[in-house]
PDB file of C-alpha atoms in Angstrom:
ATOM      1  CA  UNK A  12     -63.278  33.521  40.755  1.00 39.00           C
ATOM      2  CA  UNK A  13     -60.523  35.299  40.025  1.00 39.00           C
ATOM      3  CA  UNK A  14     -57.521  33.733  37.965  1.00 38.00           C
ATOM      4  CA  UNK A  15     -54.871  35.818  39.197  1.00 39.00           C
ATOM      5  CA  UNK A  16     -55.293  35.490  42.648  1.00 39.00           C
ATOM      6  CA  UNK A  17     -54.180  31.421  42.137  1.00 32.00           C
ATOM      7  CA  UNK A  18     -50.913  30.714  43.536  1.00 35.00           C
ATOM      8  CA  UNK A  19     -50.041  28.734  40.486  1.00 33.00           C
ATOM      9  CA  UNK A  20     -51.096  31.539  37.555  1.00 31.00           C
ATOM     10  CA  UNK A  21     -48.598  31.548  35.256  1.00 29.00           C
ATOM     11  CA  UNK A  22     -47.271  34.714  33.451  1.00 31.00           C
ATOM     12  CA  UNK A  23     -46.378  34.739  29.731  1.00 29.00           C
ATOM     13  CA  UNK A  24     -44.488  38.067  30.327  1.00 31.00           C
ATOM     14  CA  UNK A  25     -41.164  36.470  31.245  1.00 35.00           C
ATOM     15  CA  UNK A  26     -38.004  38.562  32.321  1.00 38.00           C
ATOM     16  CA  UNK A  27     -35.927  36.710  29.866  1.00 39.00           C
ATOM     17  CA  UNK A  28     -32.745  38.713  30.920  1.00 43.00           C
ATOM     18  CA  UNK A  29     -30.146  35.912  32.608  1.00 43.00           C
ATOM     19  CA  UNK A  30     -27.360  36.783  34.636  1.00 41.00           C
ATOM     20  CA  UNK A  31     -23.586  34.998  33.861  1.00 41.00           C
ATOM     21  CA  UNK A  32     -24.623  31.587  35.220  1.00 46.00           C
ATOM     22  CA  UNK A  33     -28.042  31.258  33.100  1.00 58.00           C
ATOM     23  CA  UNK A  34     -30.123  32.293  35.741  1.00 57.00           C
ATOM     24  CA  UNK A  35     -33.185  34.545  35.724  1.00 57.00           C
ATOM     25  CA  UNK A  36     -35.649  35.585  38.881  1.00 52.00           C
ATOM     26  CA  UNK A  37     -39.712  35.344  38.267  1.00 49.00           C
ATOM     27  CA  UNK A  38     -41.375  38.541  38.673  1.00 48.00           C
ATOM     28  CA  UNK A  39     -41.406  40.145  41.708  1.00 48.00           C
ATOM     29  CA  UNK A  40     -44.204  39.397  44.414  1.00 51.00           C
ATOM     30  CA  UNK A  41     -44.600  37.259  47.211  1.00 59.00           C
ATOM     31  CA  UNK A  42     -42.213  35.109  48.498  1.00 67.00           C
ATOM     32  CA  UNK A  43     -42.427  30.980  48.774  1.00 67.00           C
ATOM     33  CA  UNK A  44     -42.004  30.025  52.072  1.00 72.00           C
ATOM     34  CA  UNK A  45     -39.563  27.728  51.556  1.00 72.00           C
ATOM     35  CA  UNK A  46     -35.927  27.881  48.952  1.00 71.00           C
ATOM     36  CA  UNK A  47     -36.753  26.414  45.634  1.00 75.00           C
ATOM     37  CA  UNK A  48     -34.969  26.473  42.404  1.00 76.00           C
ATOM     38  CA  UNK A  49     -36.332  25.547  39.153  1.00 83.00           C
ATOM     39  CA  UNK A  50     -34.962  24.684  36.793  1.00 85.00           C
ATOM     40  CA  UNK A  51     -36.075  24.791  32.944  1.00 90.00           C
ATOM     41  CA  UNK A  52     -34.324  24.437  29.733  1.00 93.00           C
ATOM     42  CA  UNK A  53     -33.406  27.525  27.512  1.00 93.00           C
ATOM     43  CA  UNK A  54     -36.273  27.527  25.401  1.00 93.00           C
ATOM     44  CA  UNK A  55     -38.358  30.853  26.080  1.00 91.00           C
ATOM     45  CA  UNK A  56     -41.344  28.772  26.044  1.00 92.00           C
ATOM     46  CA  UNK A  57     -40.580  26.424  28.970  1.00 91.00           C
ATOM     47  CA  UNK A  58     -39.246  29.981  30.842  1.00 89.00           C
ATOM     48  CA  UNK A  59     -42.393  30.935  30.548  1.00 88.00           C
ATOM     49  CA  UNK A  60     -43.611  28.467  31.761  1.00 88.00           C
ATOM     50  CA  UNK A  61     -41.791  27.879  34.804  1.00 87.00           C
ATOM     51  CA  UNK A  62     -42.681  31.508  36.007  1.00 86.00           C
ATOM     52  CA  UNK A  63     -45.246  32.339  38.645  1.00 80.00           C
ATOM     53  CA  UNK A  64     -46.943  35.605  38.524  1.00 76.00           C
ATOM     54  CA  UNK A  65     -47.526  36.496  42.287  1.00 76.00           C
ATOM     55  CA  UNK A  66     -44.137  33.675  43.954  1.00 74.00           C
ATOM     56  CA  UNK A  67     -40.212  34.995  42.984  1.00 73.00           C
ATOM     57  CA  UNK A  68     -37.749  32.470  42.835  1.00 78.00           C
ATOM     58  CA  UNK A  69     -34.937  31.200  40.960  1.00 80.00           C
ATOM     59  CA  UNK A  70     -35.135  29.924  37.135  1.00 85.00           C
ATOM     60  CA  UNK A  71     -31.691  28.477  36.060  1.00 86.00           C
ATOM     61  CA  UNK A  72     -32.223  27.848  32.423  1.00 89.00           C
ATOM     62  CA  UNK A  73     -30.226  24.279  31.667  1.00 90.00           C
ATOM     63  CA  UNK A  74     -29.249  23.859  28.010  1.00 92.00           C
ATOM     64  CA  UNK A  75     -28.989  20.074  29.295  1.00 92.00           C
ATOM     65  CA  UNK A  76     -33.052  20.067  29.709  1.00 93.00           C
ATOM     66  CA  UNK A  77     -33.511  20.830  26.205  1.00 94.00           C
ATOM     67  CA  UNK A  78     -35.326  18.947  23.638  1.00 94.00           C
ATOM     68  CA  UNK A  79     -33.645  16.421  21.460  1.00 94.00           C
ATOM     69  CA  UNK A  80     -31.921  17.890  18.775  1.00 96.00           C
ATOM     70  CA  UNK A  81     -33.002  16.372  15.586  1.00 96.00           C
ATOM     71  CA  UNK A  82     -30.404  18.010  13.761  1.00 96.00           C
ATOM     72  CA  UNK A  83     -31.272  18.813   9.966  1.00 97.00           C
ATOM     73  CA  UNK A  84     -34.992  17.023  10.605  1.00 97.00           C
ATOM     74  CA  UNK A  85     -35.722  20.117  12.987  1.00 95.00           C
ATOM     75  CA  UNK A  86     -39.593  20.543  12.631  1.00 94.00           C
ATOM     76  CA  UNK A  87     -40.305  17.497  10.426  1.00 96.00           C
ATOM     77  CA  UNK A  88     -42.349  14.330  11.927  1.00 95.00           C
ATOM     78  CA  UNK A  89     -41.384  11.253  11.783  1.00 93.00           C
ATOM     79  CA  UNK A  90     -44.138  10.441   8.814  1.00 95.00           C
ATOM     80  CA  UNK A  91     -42.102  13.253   6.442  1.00 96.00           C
ATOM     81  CA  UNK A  92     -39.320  11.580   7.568  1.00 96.00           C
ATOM     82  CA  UNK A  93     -40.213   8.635   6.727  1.00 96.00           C
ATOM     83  CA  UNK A  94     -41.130   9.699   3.332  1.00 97.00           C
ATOM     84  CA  UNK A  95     -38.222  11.858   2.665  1.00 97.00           C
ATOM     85  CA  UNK A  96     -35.458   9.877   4.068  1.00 97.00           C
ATOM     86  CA  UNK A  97     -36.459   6.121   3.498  1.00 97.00           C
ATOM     87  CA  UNK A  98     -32.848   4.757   3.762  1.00 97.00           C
ATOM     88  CA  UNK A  99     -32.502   6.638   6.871  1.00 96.00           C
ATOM     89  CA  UNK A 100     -35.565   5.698   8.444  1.00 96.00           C
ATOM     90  CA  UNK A 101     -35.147   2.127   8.178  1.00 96.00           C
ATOM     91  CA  UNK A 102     -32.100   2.498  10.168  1.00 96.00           C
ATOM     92  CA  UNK A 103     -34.126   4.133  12.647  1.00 95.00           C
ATOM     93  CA  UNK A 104     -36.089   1.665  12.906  1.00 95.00           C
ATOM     94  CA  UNK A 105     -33.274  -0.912  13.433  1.00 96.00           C
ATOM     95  CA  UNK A 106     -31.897   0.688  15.978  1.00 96.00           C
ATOM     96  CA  UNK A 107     -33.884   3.042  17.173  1.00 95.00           C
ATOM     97  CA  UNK A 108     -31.989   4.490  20.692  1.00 96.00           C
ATOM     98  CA  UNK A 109     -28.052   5.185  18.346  1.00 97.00           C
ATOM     99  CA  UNK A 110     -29.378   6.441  15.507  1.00 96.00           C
ATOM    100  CA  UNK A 111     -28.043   9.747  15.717  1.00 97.00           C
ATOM    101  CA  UNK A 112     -30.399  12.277  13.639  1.00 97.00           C
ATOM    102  CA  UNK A 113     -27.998  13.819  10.568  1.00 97.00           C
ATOM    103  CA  UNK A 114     -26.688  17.119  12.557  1.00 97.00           C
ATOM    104  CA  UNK A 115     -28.070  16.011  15.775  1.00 97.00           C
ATOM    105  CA  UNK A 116     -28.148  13.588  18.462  1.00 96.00           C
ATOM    106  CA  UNK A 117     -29.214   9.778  19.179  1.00 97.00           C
ATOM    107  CA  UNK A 118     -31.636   9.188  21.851  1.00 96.00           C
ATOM    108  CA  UNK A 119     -28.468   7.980  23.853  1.00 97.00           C
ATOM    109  CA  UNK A 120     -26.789  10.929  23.443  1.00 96.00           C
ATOM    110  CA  UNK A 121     -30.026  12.601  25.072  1.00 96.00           C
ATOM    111  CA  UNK A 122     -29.976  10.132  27.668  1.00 96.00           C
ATOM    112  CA  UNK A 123     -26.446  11.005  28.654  1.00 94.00           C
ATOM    113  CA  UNK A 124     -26.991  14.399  28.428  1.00 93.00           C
ATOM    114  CA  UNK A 125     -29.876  14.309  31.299  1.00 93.00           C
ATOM    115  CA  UNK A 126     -28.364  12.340  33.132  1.00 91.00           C
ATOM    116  CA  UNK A 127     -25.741  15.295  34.447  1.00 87.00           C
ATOM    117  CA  UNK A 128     -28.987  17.501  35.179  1.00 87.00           C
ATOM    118  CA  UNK A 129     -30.470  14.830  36.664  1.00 85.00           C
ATOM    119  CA  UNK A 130     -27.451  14.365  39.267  1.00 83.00           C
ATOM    120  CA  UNK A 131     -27.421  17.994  39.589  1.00 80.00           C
ATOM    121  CA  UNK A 132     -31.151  17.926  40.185  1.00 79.00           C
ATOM    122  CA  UNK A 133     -30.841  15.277  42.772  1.00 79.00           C
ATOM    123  CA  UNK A 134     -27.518  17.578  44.802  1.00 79.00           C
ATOM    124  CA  UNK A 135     -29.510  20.578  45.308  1.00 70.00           C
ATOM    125  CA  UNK A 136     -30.720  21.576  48.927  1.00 60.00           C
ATOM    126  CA  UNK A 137     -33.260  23.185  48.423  1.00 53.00           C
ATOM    127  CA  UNK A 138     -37.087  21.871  46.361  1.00 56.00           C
ATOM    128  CA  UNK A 139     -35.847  21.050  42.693  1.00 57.00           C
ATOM    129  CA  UNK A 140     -38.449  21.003  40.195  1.00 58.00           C
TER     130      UNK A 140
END
């Protein structure tokens, strides 16, 4: 069989170029039979992975969708943390969902921040994904 011909290939060539509202189209090729948006955060890798080789639609690329930011722990696990930051940890530990990382957020802050996306997600008329 032939992987391209699946409907759900996906392309790691995206058109990264978004227009003034953070949206970019897939590739061109056939299109879905029905409206859809999708919507992905601004990371090039989830981009990527929201596009479909042979279906053009709408990406909107949602800064809201992205990752937590862990602020000056960026890239570090929780083990180097751990070790690192001991005093810090502990009070991650203690209250694990307001911590806020140092230069980041808290997991609450996250939470509020998908919860506008997710209301957004929830208004739209057409498929959201």
């Amino acid at each position: 069989h032939e992987e391209e011909d699946h409907p759900l290939n996906i392309t790691s060539s995206v058109d990264s170029s978004a227009s003034s509202s953070g949206s970019s189209v897939a590739p061109a090729g056939a299109a879905l039979p029905f409206p859809c948006l999708v919507m992905s955060s601004t990371m090039p890798r989830a981009i990527d992975t929201a596009t479909w080789k042979k279906h053009q639609f709408l990406i909107k690329d949602v800064s809201n969708l992205n990752p937590l930011d862990m602020g000056d722990f960026s890239g570090m696990d929780l083990t180097s943390i751990r070790e690192q930051h001991p005093e810090w940890y502990e009070q991650l530990k203690q209250e694990p969902f307001h911590t806020r990382f140092p230069g980041g957020e808290s997991y609450a802050d996250l939470i509020d921040r998908l919860t506008s996306i997710i209301i957004d997600m929830e208004q739209q008329l057409g498929l959201a994904v």
